[in-house]
XYZ file of C-alpha atoms in Angstrom:
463
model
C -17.163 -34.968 1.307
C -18.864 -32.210 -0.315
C -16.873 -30.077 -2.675
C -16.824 -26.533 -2.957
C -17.625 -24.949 -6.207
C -14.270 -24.410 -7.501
C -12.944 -28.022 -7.105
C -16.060 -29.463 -7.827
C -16.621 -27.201 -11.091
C -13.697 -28.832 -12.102
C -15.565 -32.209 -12.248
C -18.492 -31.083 -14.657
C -17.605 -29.095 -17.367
C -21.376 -28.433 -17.626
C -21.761 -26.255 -15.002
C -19.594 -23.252 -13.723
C -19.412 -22.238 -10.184
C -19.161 -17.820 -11.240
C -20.447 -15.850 -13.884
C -16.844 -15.496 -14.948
C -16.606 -18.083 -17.821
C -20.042 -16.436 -19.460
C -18.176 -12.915 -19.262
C -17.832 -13.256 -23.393
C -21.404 -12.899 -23.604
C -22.499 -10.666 -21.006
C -22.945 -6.775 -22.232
C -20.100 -4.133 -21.057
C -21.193 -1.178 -18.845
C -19.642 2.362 -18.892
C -21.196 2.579 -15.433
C -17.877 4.091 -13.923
C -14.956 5.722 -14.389
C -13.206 3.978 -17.624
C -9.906 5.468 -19.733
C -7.428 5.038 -22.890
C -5.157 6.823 -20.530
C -5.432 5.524 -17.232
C -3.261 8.320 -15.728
C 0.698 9.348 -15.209
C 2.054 7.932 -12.300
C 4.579 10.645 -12.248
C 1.784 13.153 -11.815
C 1.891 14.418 -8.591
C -1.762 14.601 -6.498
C -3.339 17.625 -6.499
C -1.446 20.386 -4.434
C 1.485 18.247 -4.223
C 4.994 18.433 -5.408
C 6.092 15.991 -7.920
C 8.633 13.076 -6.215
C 11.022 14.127 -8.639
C 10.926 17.672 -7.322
C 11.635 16.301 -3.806
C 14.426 14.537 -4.788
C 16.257 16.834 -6.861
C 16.431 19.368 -4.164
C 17.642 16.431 -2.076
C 20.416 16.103 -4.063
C 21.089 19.591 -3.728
C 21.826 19.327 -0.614
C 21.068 23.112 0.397
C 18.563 25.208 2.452
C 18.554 28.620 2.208
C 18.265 31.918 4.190
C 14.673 32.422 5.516
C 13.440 35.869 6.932
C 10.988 33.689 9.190
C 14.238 32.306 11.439
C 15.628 35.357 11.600
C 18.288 34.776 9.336
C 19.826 32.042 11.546
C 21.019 30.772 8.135
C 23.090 33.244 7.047
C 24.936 31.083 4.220
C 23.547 27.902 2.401
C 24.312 24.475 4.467
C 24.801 20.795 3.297
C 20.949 20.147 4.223
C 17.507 20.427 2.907
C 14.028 19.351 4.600
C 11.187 17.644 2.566
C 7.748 17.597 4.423
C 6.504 14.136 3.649
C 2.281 14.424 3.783
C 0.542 10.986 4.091
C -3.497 11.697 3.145
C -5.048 8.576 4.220
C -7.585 7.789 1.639
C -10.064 6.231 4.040
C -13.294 7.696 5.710
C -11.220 9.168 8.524
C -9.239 11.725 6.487
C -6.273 11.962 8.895
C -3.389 13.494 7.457
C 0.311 13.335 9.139
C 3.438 15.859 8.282
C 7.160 15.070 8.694
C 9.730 17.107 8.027
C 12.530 14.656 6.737
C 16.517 15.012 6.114
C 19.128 12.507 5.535
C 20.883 11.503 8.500
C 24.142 11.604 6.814
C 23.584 15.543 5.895
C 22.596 16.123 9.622
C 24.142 19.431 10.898
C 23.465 21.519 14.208
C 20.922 24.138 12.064
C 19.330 21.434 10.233
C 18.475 20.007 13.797
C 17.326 23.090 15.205
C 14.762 23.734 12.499
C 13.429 20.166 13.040
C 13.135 20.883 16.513
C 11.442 24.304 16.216
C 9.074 22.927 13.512
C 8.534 19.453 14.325
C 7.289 17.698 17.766
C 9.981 18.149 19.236
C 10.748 13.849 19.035
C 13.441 13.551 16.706
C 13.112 9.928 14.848
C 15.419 7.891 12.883
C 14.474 5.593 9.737
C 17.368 2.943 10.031
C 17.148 -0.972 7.834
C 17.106 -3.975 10.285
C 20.573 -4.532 9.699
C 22.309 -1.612 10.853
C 19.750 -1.967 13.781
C 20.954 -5.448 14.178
C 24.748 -4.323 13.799
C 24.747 -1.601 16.294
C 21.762 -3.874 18.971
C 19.213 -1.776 18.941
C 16.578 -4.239 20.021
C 12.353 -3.150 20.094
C 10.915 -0.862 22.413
C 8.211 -3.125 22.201
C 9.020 -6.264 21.133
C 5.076 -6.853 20.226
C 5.325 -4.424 17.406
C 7.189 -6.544 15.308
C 3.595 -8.265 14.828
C 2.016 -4.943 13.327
C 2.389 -3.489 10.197
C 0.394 -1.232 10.981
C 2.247 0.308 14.015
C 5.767 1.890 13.738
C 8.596 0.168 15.253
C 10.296 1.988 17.448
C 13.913 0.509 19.305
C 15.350 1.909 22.391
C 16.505 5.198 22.228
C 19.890 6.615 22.278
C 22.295 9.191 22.676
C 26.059 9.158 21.173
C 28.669 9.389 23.926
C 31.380 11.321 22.418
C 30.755 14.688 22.387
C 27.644 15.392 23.815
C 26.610 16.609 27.155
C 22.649 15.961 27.874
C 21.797 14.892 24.601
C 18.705 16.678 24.043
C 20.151 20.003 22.647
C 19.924 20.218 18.415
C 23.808 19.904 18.520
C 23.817 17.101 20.666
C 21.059 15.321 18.519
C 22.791 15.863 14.786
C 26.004 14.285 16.652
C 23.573 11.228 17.472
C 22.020 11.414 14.419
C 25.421 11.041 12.271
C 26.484 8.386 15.113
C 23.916 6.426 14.000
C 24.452 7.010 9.990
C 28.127 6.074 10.212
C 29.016 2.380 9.230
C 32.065 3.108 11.623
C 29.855 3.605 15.071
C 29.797 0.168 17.237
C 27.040 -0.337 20.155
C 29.226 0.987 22.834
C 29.562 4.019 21.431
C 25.620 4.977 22.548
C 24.284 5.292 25.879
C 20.729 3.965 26.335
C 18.640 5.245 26.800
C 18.458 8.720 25.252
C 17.270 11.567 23.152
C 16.910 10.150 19.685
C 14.427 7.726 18.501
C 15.519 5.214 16.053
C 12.879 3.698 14.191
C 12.813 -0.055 11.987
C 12.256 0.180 8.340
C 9.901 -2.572 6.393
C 12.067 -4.162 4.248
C 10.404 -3.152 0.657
C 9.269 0.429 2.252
C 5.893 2.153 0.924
C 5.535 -0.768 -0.843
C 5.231 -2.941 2.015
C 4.138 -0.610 4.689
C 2.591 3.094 3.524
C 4.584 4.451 6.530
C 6.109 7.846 7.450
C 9.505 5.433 8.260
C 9.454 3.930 5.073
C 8.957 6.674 3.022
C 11.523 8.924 4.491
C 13.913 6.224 3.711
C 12.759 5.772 0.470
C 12.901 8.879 -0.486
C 16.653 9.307 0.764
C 17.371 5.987 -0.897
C 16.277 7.229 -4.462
C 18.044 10.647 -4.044
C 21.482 8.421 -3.757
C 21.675 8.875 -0.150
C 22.573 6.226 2.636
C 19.589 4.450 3.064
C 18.863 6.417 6.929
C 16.232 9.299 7.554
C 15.628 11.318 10.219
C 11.946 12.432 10.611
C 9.807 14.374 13.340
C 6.033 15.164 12.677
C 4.888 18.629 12.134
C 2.435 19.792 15.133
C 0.224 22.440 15.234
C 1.854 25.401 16.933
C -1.191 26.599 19.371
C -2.560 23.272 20.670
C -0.181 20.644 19.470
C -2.487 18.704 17.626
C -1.213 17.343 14.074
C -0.667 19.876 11.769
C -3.514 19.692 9.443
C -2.504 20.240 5.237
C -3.428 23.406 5.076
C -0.785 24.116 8.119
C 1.480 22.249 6.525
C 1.394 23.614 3.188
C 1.968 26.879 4.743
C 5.183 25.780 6.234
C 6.031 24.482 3.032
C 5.703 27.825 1.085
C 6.993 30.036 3.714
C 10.027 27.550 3.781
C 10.224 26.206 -0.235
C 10.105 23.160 1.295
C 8.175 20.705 -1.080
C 5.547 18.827 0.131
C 5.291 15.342 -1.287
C 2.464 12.614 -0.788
C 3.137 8.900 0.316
C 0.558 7.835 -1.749
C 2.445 9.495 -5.072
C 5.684 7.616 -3.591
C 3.827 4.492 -4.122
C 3.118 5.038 -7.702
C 6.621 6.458 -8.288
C 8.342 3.553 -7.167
C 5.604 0.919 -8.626
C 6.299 2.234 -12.072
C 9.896 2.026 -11.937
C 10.425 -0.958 -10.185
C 10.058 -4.904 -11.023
C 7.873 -5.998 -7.962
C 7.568 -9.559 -9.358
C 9.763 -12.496 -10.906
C 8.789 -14.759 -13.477
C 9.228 -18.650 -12.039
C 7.764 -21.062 -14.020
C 5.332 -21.358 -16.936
C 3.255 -24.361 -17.371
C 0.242 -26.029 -19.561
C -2.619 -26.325 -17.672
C -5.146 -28.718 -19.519
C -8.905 -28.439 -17.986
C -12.141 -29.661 -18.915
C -12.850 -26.472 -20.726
C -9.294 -26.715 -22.766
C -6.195 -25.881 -22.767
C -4.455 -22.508 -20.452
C -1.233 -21.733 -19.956
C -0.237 -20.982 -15.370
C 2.688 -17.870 -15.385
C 3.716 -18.063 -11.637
C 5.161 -15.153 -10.243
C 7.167 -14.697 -6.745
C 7.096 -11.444 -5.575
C 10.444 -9.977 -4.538
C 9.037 -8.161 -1.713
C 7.811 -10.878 0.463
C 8.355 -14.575 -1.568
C 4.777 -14.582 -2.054
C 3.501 -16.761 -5.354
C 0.843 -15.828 -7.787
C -0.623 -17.123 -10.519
C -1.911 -16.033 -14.030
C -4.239 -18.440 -15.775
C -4.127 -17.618 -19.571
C -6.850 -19.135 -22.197
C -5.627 -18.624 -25.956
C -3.311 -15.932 -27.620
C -2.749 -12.381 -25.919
C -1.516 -11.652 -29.230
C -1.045 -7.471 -29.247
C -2.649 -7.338 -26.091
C -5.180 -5.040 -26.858
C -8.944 -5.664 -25.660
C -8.147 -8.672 -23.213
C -10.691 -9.745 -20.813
C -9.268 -9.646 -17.798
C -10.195 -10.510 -13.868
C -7.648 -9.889 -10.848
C -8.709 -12.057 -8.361
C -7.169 -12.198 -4.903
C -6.739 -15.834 -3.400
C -9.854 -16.159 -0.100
C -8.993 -19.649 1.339
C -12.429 -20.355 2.471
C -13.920 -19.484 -0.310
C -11.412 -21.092 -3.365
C -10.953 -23.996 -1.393
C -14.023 -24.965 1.023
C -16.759 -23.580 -1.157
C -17.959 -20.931 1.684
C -20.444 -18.551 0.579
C -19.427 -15.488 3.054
C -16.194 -14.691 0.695
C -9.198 -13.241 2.229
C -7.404 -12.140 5.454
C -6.045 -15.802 6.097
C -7.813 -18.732 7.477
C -8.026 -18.402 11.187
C -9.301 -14.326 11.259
C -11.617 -15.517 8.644
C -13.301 -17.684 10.542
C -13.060 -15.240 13.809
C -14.316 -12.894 11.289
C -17.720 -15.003 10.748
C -18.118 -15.507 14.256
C -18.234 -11.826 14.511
C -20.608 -11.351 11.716
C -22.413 -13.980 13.443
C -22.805 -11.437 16.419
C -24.298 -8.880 14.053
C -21.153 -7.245 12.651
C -20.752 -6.676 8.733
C -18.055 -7.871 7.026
C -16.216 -4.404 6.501
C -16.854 -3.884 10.388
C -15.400 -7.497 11.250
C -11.964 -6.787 9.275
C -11.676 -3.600 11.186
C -12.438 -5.087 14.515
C -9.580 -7.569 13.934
C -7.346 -4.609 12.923
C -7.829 -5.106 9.303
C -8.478 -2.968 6.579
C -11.694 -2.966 4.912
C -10.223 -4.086 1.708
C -6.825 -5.549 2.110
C -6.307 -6.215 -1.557
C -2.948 -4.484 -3.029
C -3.220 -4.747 -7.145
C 0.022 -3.301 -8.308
C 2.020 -6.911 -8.050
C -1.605 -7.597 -10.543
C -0.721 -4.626 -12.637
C 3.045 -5.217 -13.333
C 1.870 -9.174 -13.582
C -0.383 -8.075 -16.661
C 2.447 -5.997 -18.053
C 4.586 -9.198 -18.098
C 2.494 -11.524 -20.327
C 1.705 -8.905 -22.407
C -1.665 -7.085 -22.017
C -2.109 -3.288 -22.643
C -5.556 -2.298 -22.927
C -8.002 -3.997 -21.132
C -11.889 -5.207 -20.544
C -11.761 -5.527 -16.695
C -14.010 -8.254 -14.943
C -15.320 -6.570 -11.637
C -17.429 -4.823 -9.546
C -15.456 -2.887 -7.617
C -14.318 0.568 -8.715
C -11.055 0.594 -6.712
C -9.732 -2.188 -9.239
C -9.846 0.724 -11.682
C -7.538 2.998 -9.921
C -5.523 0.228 -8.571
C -4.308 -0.734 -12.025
C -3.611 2.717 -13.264
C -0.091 3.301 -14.651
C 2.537 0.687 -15.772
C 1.367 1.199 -18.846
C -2.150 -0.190 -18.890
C -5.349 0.857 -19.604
C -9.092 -0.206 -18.973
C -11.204 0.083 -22.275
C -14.692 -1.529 -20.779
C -15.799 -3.311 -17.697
C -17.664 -6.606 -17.645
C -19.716 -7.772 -14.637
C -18.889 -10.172 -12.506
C -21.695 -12.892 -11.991
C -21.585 -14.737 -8.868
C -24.567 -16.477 -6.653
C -26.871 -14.814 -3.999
C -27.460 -17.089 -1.370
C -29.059 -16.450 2.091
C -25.654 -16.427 3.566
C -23.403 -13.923 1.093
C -26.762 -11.521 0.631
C -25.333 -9.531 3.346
C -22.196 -9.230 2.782
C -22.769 -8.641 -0.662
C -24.882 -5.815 0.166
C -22.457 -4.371 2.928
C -19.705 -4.647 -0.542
C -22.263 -1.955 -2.226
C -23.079 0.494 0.535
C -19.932 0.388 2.377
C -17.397 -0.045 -0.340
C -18.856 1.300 -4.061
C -18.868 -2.272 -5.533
C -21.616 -1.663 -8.375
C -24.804 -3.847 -7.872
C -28.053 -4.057 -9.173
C -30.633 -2.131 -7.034
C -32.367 -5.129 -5.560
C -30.020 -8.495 -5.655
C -33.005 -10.061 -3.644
C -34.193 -10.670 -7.073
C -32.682 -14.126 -8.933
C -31.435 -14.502 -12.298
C -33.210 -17.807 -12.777
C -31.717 -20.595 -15.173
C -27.793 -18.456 -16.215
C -25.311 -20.623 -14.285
C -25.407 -23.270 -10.862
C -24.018 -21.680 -7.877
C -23.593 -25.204 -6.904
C -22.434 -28.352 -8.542
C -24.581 -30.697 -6.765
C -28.303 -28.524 -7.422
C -28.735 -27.825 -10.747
C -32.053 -26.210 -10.137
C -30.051 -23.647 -8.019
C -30.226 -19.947 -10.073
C -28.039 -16.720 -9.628
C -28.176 -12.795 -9.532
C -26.378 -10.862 -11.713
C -24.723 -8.470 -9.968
C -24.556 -5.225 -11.804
């Protein structure tokens, strides 16, 4: 059986399947974005409010008098909204408002301004358990399959107390119903008014969701861990607010307006992602590393860092993140993962004229599913601080910013062109930014094998 290049580098220490072991002696490029201060995670994105902002006027607890309601709040009340904005940083641009309270603050006026404001479909963000302890099964039991797709359960309406369920009083009785660790399944009629909604275990940092991060955010203000959420709408043709709507409502309402994407980097900074398992010798052909294995505390998943010498003060270290692509690590394929089986369904696709960026989306994929903070927080770990990054991909760059780190230089990656990863190496550069060379039709005759077996077989530098 032939081997692929990774096993079968392993058997001649002549020959190396990637650029990556030459990296020592191939020149650094300043060819994009590099820094000494790779940026504060606690920054908030432009035209943002910082998550620390949000959350201390959670813990205030207080809205007050508006002109623009016509002073329907008279006096301060135990409740304040925080519009959650989600800008999704793909070529689509959509953007998505909620206005989000804690469940357990939930009062009559709070509802009524979420009504008035919002859709109109008043949500709640509630952990599996208490879903599980008061059986509130799926809407749609098929949803539990997509991460991408919120989760809604069947909806409900409180019995005590309540007449139709749909008016705001009716709904904050519901709402605090469903908050309380007291309320039992019988005490709900379904189904209702009130939409409760499954949290990802992990939140933003599993699923970039309005759920999640209205939970999240009521989690880190000290609250009980249960949102309630309705998007923001646009008031003359119903469509989704769009920001410049939104931060409207904000400033007529000193409501601040926080980003999902700044939640992520809030949280990543100040919490531990991974655990260290095991460290072990690893002698190869080419000497002696060191394998830190890491399980990640938000799904069990295992990763590996493969150390050669001394990080010492961890300044300067060359450094590659490399996410794990079963068909190519293992079988050698040359059309480098999403998992085995929509791999392959993703070649037969590509087969049939699609890209590769195209084929992930067609199977409901992202085009680049690669997450680098459980890298970034890895790195921190063994010791690095400034680094000499190994890619071509500028979204490695921002993907490692914070925790601490910083990237001084960037070294090329060197891999083979053959007739079948020319395309999808190409579709990398055009469709994604990777950083190429501006024809990588032409070889690099002689550097390093793409194959074990064909020592006459050259590579392109990709640059």
């Amino acid at each position: 059986m032939k081997m692929g290049p990774l096993l079968g580098a392993l058997e001649d220490s002549s020959l190396a399947p990637f650029g990556t072991l030459d990296a020592e002696i191939t020149p650094e490029t300043i060819d994009f974005f590099v820094s000494d201060a790779e940026g504060d995670p606690d920054c908030p994105s432009e035209g943002f409010s910082s998550i620390e902002q949000a959350l201390n006027v959670l813990r205030q607890g207080k809205f007050y008098k508006t002109s623009s309601i016509n002073g329907i709040f008279a006096d301060p009340i135990v409740q304040i909204y925080v519009l959650v904005v989600i800008v999704v940083d793909d070529e689509s641009g959509d953007v998505e408002g909620n206005l989000v309270i804690a469940a357990s603050l939930t009062s009559p006026a709070a509802m009524a301004f979420i009504v008035k404001h919002g859709s109109g479909i008043v949500s709640v963000g509630m952990k599996a358990e208490d879903l599980e302890r008061l059986k509130l099964p799926l809407m749609s039991p098929e949803d539990k399959d997509d991460p991408s797709a919120p989760s809604f359960t069947v909806t409900v309406d409180v019995k005590a107390g309540t007449s139709t369920g749909v008016s705001a009083s009716d709904r904050a009785k519901t709402v605090l119903a469903l908050s309380s660790a007291n309320s039992k399944p019988e005490h709900f009629r379904r189904p209702g008014h009130v939409f409760p909604l499954k949290y990802r275990n992990g939140g933003v940092l599993r699923r970039a969701g309005h759920t999640e991060a209205s939970v999240d955010l009521v989690m880190l203000a000290g609250l009980s861990p249960i949102s309630v959420l309705s998007a923001v709408v646009d008031a003359d043709d119903g469509s989704m607010a769009s920001l410049p709507n939104l931060r409207k409502l904000g400033l007529e309402h000193s409501i601040p307006i926080v980003s999902i994407t700044d939640l992520i980097r809030y949280r990543r900074k100040r919490e531990n992602l991974v655990e260290r398992t095991s460290v072990s010798r690893l002698p190869t052909k080419w000497g002696l590393f060191e394998a830190y294995c890491y399980c990640s505390k938000l799904d069990g998943t295992e990763h590996v860092a493969v150390v050669k010498g001394k990080i010492g003060h961890g300044q300067d270290v060359l450094v590659r993140v490399h996410s794990e692509c079963l068909t190519g690590d293992i079988f050698g394929s040359a059309r480098t993962g999403i998992g085995l089986g929509h791999k392959l369904r993703a070649y037969n696709l590509q087969d049939q004229g699609h890209d590769t960026v195209d084929a992930n989306l067609e199977l409901g994929f992202a085009a680049d599913t690669r997450e680098y903070g459980i890298g970034a927080q890895i790195l921190r770990d063994i010791g690095v601080r400034t680094m000499r990054l190994m890619t071509n991909n500028p979204a490695k760059f921002t993907g490692l910013k914070g925790y601490g780190l910083a990237v001084v230089g960037r070294v090329p990656v060197l891999t083979p062109i053959t007739e079948e990863n020319q395309r999808y190496l190409e579709t990398k550069r055009t469709k994604m930014g990777h950083i190429y060379g501006s024809d990588i039709q032409e070889p690099l005759a002689g550097f390093i094998s793409p194959n074990v077996n064909d020592t006459n077989s050259s590579v392109q530098e990709i640059e």
